[in-house]
mmCIF file of C-alpha atoms and ligand atoms in Angstrom:
data_model
loop_
_atom_site.group_PDB
_atom_site.id
_atom_site.type_symbol
_atom_site.label_atom_id
_atom_site.label_comp_id
_atom_site.label_asym_id
_atom_site.label_seq_id
_atom_site.Cartn_x
_atom_site.Cartn_y
_atom_site.Cartn_z
ATOM 1 C CA MET A 5 0.000 0.000 0.000
ATOM 2 C CA ARG A 6 1.287 3.411 -0.826
ATOM 3 C CA ILE A 7 0.628 5.487 2.273
ATOM 4 C CA GLY A 8 0.265 9.158 1.532
ATOM 5 C CA SER A 9 -0.810 9.394 -2.059
ATOM 6 C CA ARG A 10 0.534 12.425 -3.860
ATOM 7 C CA ASP A 11 -2.899 13.984 -4.033
ATOM 8 C CA GLY A 12 -2.981 14.098 -0.237
ATOM 9 C CA LYS A 13 -6.352 12.366 -0.047
ATOM 10 C CA GLY A 14 -7.287 9.322 1.972
ATOM 11 C CA GLU A 15 -5.601 8.961 5.347
ATOM 12 C CA ILE A 16 -3.362 11.983 4.959
ATOM 13 C CA GLU A 17 -4.688 15.262 6.270
ATOM 14 C CA SER A 18 -5.207 17.946 3.667
ATOM 15 C CA TRP A 19 -6.370 21.341 4.895
ATOM 16 C CA SER A 20 -9.299 23.188 3.374
ATOM 17 C CA GLY A 21 -8.750 26.316 1.313
ATOM 18 C CA VAL A 22 -10.176 28.424 4.157
ATOM 19 C CA ALA A 23 -7.827 26.864 6.727
ATOM 20 C CA ALA A 24 -4.835 27.520 4.471
ATOM 21 C CA TRP A 25 -6.025 31.096 3.914
ATOM 22 C CA PHE A 26 -6.348 31.738 7.662
ATOM 23 C CA TYR A 27 -2.997 30.130 8.429
ATOM 24 C CA ASN A 28 -1.315 32.307 5.827
ATOM 25 C CA LEU A 29 -3.027 35.413 7.234
ATOM 26 C CA PHE A 30 -1.940 34.863 10.839
ATOM 27 C CA ASN A 31 1.161 32.649 10.542
ATOM 28 C CA ARG A 32 2.823 33.726 7.327
ATOM 29 C CA ASN A 33 6.122 34.454 9.107
ATOM 30 C CA PRO A 34 6.516 32.219 12.181
ATOM 31 C CA GLY A 35 9.704 33.096 14.067
ATOM 32 C CA SER A 36 10.664 29.422 14.130
ATOM 33 C CA ASN A 37 10.978 29.415 10.344
ATOM 34 C CA SER A 38 13.708 32.076 10.281
ATOM 35 C CA SER A 39 15.419 30.936 13.511
ATOM 36 C CA ILE A 40 15.902 27.417 12.181
ATOM 37 C CA VAL A 41 18.252 28.746 9.494
ATOM 38 C CA SER A 42 20.893 29.860 12.003
ATOM 39 C CA PHE A 43 20.133 26.928 14.310
ATOM 40 C CA SER A 44 20.747 24.440 11.485
ATOM 41 C CA GLY A 45 23.765 26.225 10.004
ATOM 42 C CA VAL A 46 22.333 25.737 6.527
ATOM 43 C CA GLY A 47 24.024 27.605 3.680
ATOM 44 C CA PRO A 48 25.365 27.392 0.138
ATOM 45 C CA GLY A 49 25.832 23.775 -0.945
ATOM 46 C CA ASP A 50 22.910 22.567 1.158
ATOM 47 C CA ARG A 51 19.810 21.006 -0.365
ATOM 48 C CA VAL A 52 16.911 21.397 2.041
ATOM 49 C CA LEU A 53 13.567 19.626 2.000
ATOM 50 C CA ASP A 54 10.831 21.212 4.154
ATOM 51 C CA ILE A 55 8.017 18.741 4.903
ATOM 52 C CA GLY A 56 4.686 20.453 5.551
ATOM 53 C CA CYS A 57 6.155 23.691 4.210
ATOM 54 C CA GLY A 58 2.900 25.638 4.587
ATOM 55 C CA PRO A 59 3.100 29.118 3.044
ATOM 56 C CA GLY A 60 6.868 28.779 2.549
ATOM 57 C CA ALA A 61 8.516 30.964 5.208
ATOM 58 C CA ALA A 62 11.273 28.435 5.940
ATOM 59 C CA LEU A 63 11.866 27.883 2.219
ATOM 60 C CA GLU A 64 12.286 31.633 1.785
ATOM 61 C CA ALA A 65 14.690 31.863 4.731
ATOM 62 C CA ALA A 66 16.794 28.867 3.641
ATOM 63 C CA HIS A 67 16.926 30.161 0.070
ATOM 64 C CA GLY A 68 18.064 33.524 1.455
ATOM 65 C CA ALA A 69 20.906 31.688 3.193
ATOM 66 C CA GLY A 70 22.034 30.217 -0.126
ATOM 67 C CA ALA A 71 20.518 26.724 0.027
ATOM 68 C CA GLU A 72 18.626 24.925 -2.733
ATOM 69 C CA VAL A 73 15.109 24.449 -1.400
ATOM 70 C CA THR A 74 12.266 22.000 -1.940
ATOM 71 C CA GLY A 75 8.912 21.968 -0.163
ATOM 72 C CA VAL A 76 6.224 19.329 0.130
ATOM 73 C CA ASP A 77 2.719 19.774 1.537
ATOM 74 C CA PRO A 78 -0.582 17.887 1.143
ATOM 75 C CA THR A 79 -2.646 21.102 1.058
ATOM 76 C CA ASP A 80 -3.228 22.761 -2.340
ATOM 77 C CA GLY A 81 -3.467 26.260 -0.862
ATOM 78 C CA MET A 82 -0.096 25.845 0.836
ATOM 79 C CA VAL A 83 1.624 24.482 -2.276
ATOM 80 C CA SER A 84 0.436 27.415 -4.385
ATOM 81 C CA ARG A 85 1.358 30.025 -1.751
ATOM 82 C CA ALA A 86 4.830 28.587 -1.166
ATOM 83 C CA SER A 87 5.459 28.283 -4.935
ATOM 84 C CA SER A 88 4.600 31.891 -5.623
ATOM 85 C CA ARG A 89 6.431 33.130 -2.522
ATOM 86 C CA VAL A 90 9.696 31.383 -3.479
ATOM 87 C CA PRO A 91 9.750 30.928 -7.261
ATOM 88 C CA GLU A 92 13.239 29.393 -7.051
ATOM 89 C CA ALA A 93 11.915 26.551 -4.877
ATOM 90 C CA THR A 94 10.536 23.243 -6.082
ATOM 91 C CA VAL A 95 7.229 22.803 -4.247
ATOM 92 C CA VAL A 96 5.137 19.677 -4.711
ATOM 93 C CA LYS A 97 1.984 18.223 -3.294
ATOM 94 C CA GLY A 98 2.701 15.248 -1.068
ATOM 95 C CA SER A 99 3.166 14.172 2.508
ATOM 96 C CA ALA A 100 5.808 13.008 4.955
ATOM 97 C CA GLU A 101 4.592 9.465 4.440
ATOM 98 C CA PHE A 102 5.430 9.395 0.753
ATOM 99 C CA LEU A 103 8.434 11.474 -0.299
ATOM 100 C CA ASP A 104 8.761 11.040 -4.034
ATOM 101 C CA PHE A 105 12.423 12.090 -4.247
ATOM 102 C CA ASP A 106 15.641 10.246 -5.014
ATOM 103 C CA GLU A 107 17.521 8.492 -2.254
ATOM 104 C CA GLY A 108 20.114 10.839 -0.776
ATOM 105 C CA ALA A 109 18.655 13.887 -2.542
ATOM 106 C CA PHE A 110 18.933 16.255 0.451
ATOM 107 C CA THR A 111 21.537 17.391 2.959
ATOM 108 C CA GLN A 112 18.874 18.486 5.479
ATOM 109 C CA VAL A 113 15.218 17.577 5.961
ATOM 110 C CA TRP A 114 13.089 19.887 8.114
ATOM 111 C CA SER A 115 9.538 19.742 9.370
ATOM 112 C CA LEU A 116 8.320 22.816 11.229
ATOM 113 C CA SER A 117 5.096 22.665 13.236
ATOM 114 C CA ALA A 118 4.039 19.820 10.957
ATOM 115 C CA TYR A 119 5.425 16.630 12.566
ATOM 116 C CA HIS A 120 2.468 16.550 14.972
ATOM 117 C CA HIS A 121 0.191 16.424 11.898
ATOM 118 C CA TRP A 122 1.908 13.423 10.312
ATOM 119 C CA ALA A 123 -0.596 10.574 10.126
ATOM 120 C CA TYR A 124 2.143 7.911 10.264
ATOM 121 C CA PRO A 125 5.258 9.238 12.034
ATOM 122 C CA GLU A 126 7.090 5.918 11.695
ATOM 123 C CA THR A 127 6.647 5.874 7.925
ATOM 124 C CA GLY A 128 7.535 9.565 7.732
ATOM 125 C CA VAL A 129 10.789 9.032 9.617
ATOM 126 C CA GLU A 130 11.702 6.125 7.300
ATOM 127 C CA GLN A 131 11.051 8.413 4.333
ATOM 128 C CA CYS A 132 13.285 11.129 5.821
ATOM 129 C CA LEU A 133 16.105 8.611 6.186
ATOM 130 C CA LYS A 134 15.673 7.556 2.555
ATOM 131 C CA VAL A 135 15.859 11.036 1.020
ATOM 132 C CA LEU A 136 18.799 12.265 3.137
ATOM 133 C CA GLU A 137 22.363 11.841 1.960
ATOM 134 C CA PRO A 138 24.699 9.959 4.366
ATOM 135 C CA GLY A 139 25.680 12.440 7.081
ATOM 136 C CA GLY A 140 22.540 14.482 6.379
ATOM 137 C CA LYS A 141 20.366 15.788 9.189
ATOM 138 C CA VAL A 142 16.669 15.704 10.011
ATOM 139 C CA LEU A 143 15.206 18.489 12.184
ATOM 140 C CA LEU A 144 11.690 18.212 13.619
ATOM 141 C CA VAL A 145 10.683 21.572 15.081
ATOM 142 C CA GLU A 146 7.641 21.979 17.277
ATOM 143 C CA HIS A 147 6.245 24.511 19.713
ATOM 144 C CA LYS A 148 7.191 23.300 23.215
ATOM 145 C CA LEU A 149 4.182 22.146 25.195
ATOM 146 C CA LYS A 150 4.004 21.691 28.938
ATOM 147 C CA ASP A 151 4.484 18.065 29.960
ATOM 148 C CA GLY A 152 1.197 16.201 30.011
ATOM 149 C CA LYS A 153 -0.447 18.693 27.614
ATOM 150 C CA ASP A 154 -1.652 17.766 24.156
ATOM 151 C CA GLY A 155 -1.944 20.266 21.345
ATOM 152 C CA HIS A 156 -0.130 21.770 18.400
ATOM 153 C CA GLY A 157 3.413 20.969 19.427
ATOM 154 C CA LEU A 158 5.483 18.540 21.471
ATOM 155 C CA SER A 159 6.155 18.268 25.195
ATOM 156 C CA MET A 160 9.679 17.318 26.288
ATOM 157 C CA GLY A 161 8.381 13.776 26.779
ATOM 158 C CA GLY A 162 6.921 13.768 23.262
ATOM 159 C CA ALA A 163 10.188 15.156 21.898
ATOM 160 C CA ARG A 164 12.188 12.404 23.604
ATOM 161 C CA ASP A 165 9.793 9.832 22.103
ATOM 162 C CA ALA A 166 10.398 11.354 18.665
ATOM 163 C CA ALA A 167 14.189 11.196 19.195
ATOM 164 C CA HIS A 168 13.828 7.550 20.201
ATOM 165 C CA LEU A 169 11.815 6.909 17.035
ATOM 166 C CA LEU A 170 14.617 8.456 14.947
ATOM 167 C CA GLU A 171 17.161 6.087 16.498
ATOM 168 C CA THR A 172 14.827 3.095 16.137
ATOM 169 C CA LYS A 173 14.565 3.822 12.419
ATOM 170 C CA GLY A 174 18.332 4.110 11.894
ATOM 171 C CA PHE A 175 19.333 7.699 12.653
ATOM 172 C CA VAL A 176 22.290 8.308 14.969
ATOM 173 C CA ASP A 177 23.138 11.153 17.378
ATOM 174 C CA ALA A 178 19.452 11.834 18.018
ATOM 175 C CA SER A 179 18.978 14.780 20.353
ATOM 176 C CA VAL A 180 16.427 17.224 21.700
ATOM 177 C CA ASP A 181 17.302 20.922 21.913
ATOM 178 C CA ILE A 182 15.385 24.002 22.915
ATOM 179 C CA MET A 183 15.272 26.858 20.418
ATOM 180 C CA PRO A 184 14.045 30.121 21.982
ATOM 181 C CA VAL A 185 12.123 32.379 19.597
ATOM 182 C CA LYS A 186 11.143 35.694 21.172
ATOM 183 C CA ARG A 187 8.987 34.722 24.147
ATOM 184 C CA LYS A 188 8.302 31.217 22.878
ATOM 185 C CA GLU A 189 10.289 28.027 23.078
ATOM 186 C CA TYR A 190 10.487 25.381 20.400
ATOM 187 C CA VAL A 191 11.798 21.858 20.698
ATOM 188 C CA VAL A 192 14.113 20.704 17.932
ATOM 189 C CA VAL A 193 14.425 16.944 17.582
ATOM 190 C CA SER A 194 17.339 16.054 15.352
ATOM 191 C CA GLY A 195 19.151 13.015 14.044
ATOM 192 C CA VAL A 196 21.893 12.204 11.553
ATOM 193 C CA LYS A 197 21.862 9.608 8.775
ATOM 194 C CA PRO A 198 24.844 7.308 9.324
ATOM 195 C CA THR A 199 27.676 7.547 6.822
ATOM 196 C CA SER A 200 28.217 3.798 6.667
HETATM 197 C C1 SAM B 323 0.879 24.290 11.245
HETATM 198 S S1 SAM B 323 1.204 24.166 9.517
HETATM 199 C C2 SAM B 323 2.951 24.531 9.503
HETATM 200 C C3 SAM B 323 3.394 25.177 8.208
HETATM 201 C C4 SAM B 323 4.845 25.660 8.195
HETATM 202 N N1 SAM B 323 5.773 24.556 8.284
HETATM 203 C C5 SAM B 323 5.093 26.660 9.304
HETATM 204 O O1 SAM B 323 5.923 26.401 10.197
HETATM 205 O O2 SAM B 323 4.477 27.724 9.256
HETATM 206 C C6 SAM B 323 1.177 22.400 9.253
HETATM 207 C C7 SAM B 323 1.366 21.990 7.810
HETATM 208 O O3 SAM B 323 1.504 20.565 7.777
HETATM 209 C C8 SAM B 323 0.847 20.093 6.626
HETATM 210 N N2 SAM B 323 0.606 18.654 6.822
HETATM 211 C C9 SAM B 323 -0.477 18.032 7.369
HETATM 212 N N3 SAM B 323 -0.329 16.704 7.343
HETATM 213 C C10 SAM B 323 0.892 16.451 6.783
HETATM 214 C C11 SAM B 323 1.617 15.264 6.461
HETATM 215 N N4 SAM B 323 1.144 14.042 6.735
HETATM 216 N N5 SAM B 323 2.823 15.405 5.853
HETATM 217 C C12 SAM B 323 3.317 16.616 5.583
HETATM 218 N N6 SAM B 323 2.687 17.772 5.865
HETATM 219 C C13 SAM B 323 1.485 17.695 6.461
HETATM 220 C C14 SAM B 323 -0.385 20.975 6.496
HETATM 221 O O4 SAM B 323 -0.912 20.971 5.190
HETATM 222 C C15 SAM B 323 0.175 22.335 6.910
HETATM 223 O O5 SAM B 323 0.648 23.062 5.805
#
């Protein structure tokens, strides 16, 4: 079974046009999307994939830092907004669970405020491993929630679970960091694809 068909239908969440419109109105420039550029150290020579790219703020920031950028999102309204915002980017409809890119195509794979939407995190993590080059890095960035709270983000416990999942699926050096953005805190769960 191909989980996460490219049209984003079926089990994979695709937002309505109104939801995408509202998100773009109120969250067009989340601080996390610019902060991740310095946090990740991305620059010229990097090829970045942003999973759940939304309106494209992180693509714009990474492109500004000199990276080649690609975005994937299951929501039509997000794909069109990100494409017009960053014409130099390749932006396609799709989901974390089915990344239709060559093995080793990217030096970094990011997912900002989108990991908690993945329908099948295990499959998504396997897909991240596939599309990263050896030595490449995955960064899962989420608003930090208080422990025991559910919502749009990850608690420290949830972040540690995600780091454990990365290691279970073959990543090494999995870690959880805190990235302060103005008055907010984000958790960054990262892992490295082994070189051998
Ligand atoms: C809260 S928005 C975050 C957008 C952007 N990354 C940001 O930080 O502003 C979540 C995004 O995840 C996308 N999404 C939902 N399910 C997904 C999945 N299974 N794989 C990839 N993206 C998904 C949605 O379409 C939406 O654009």
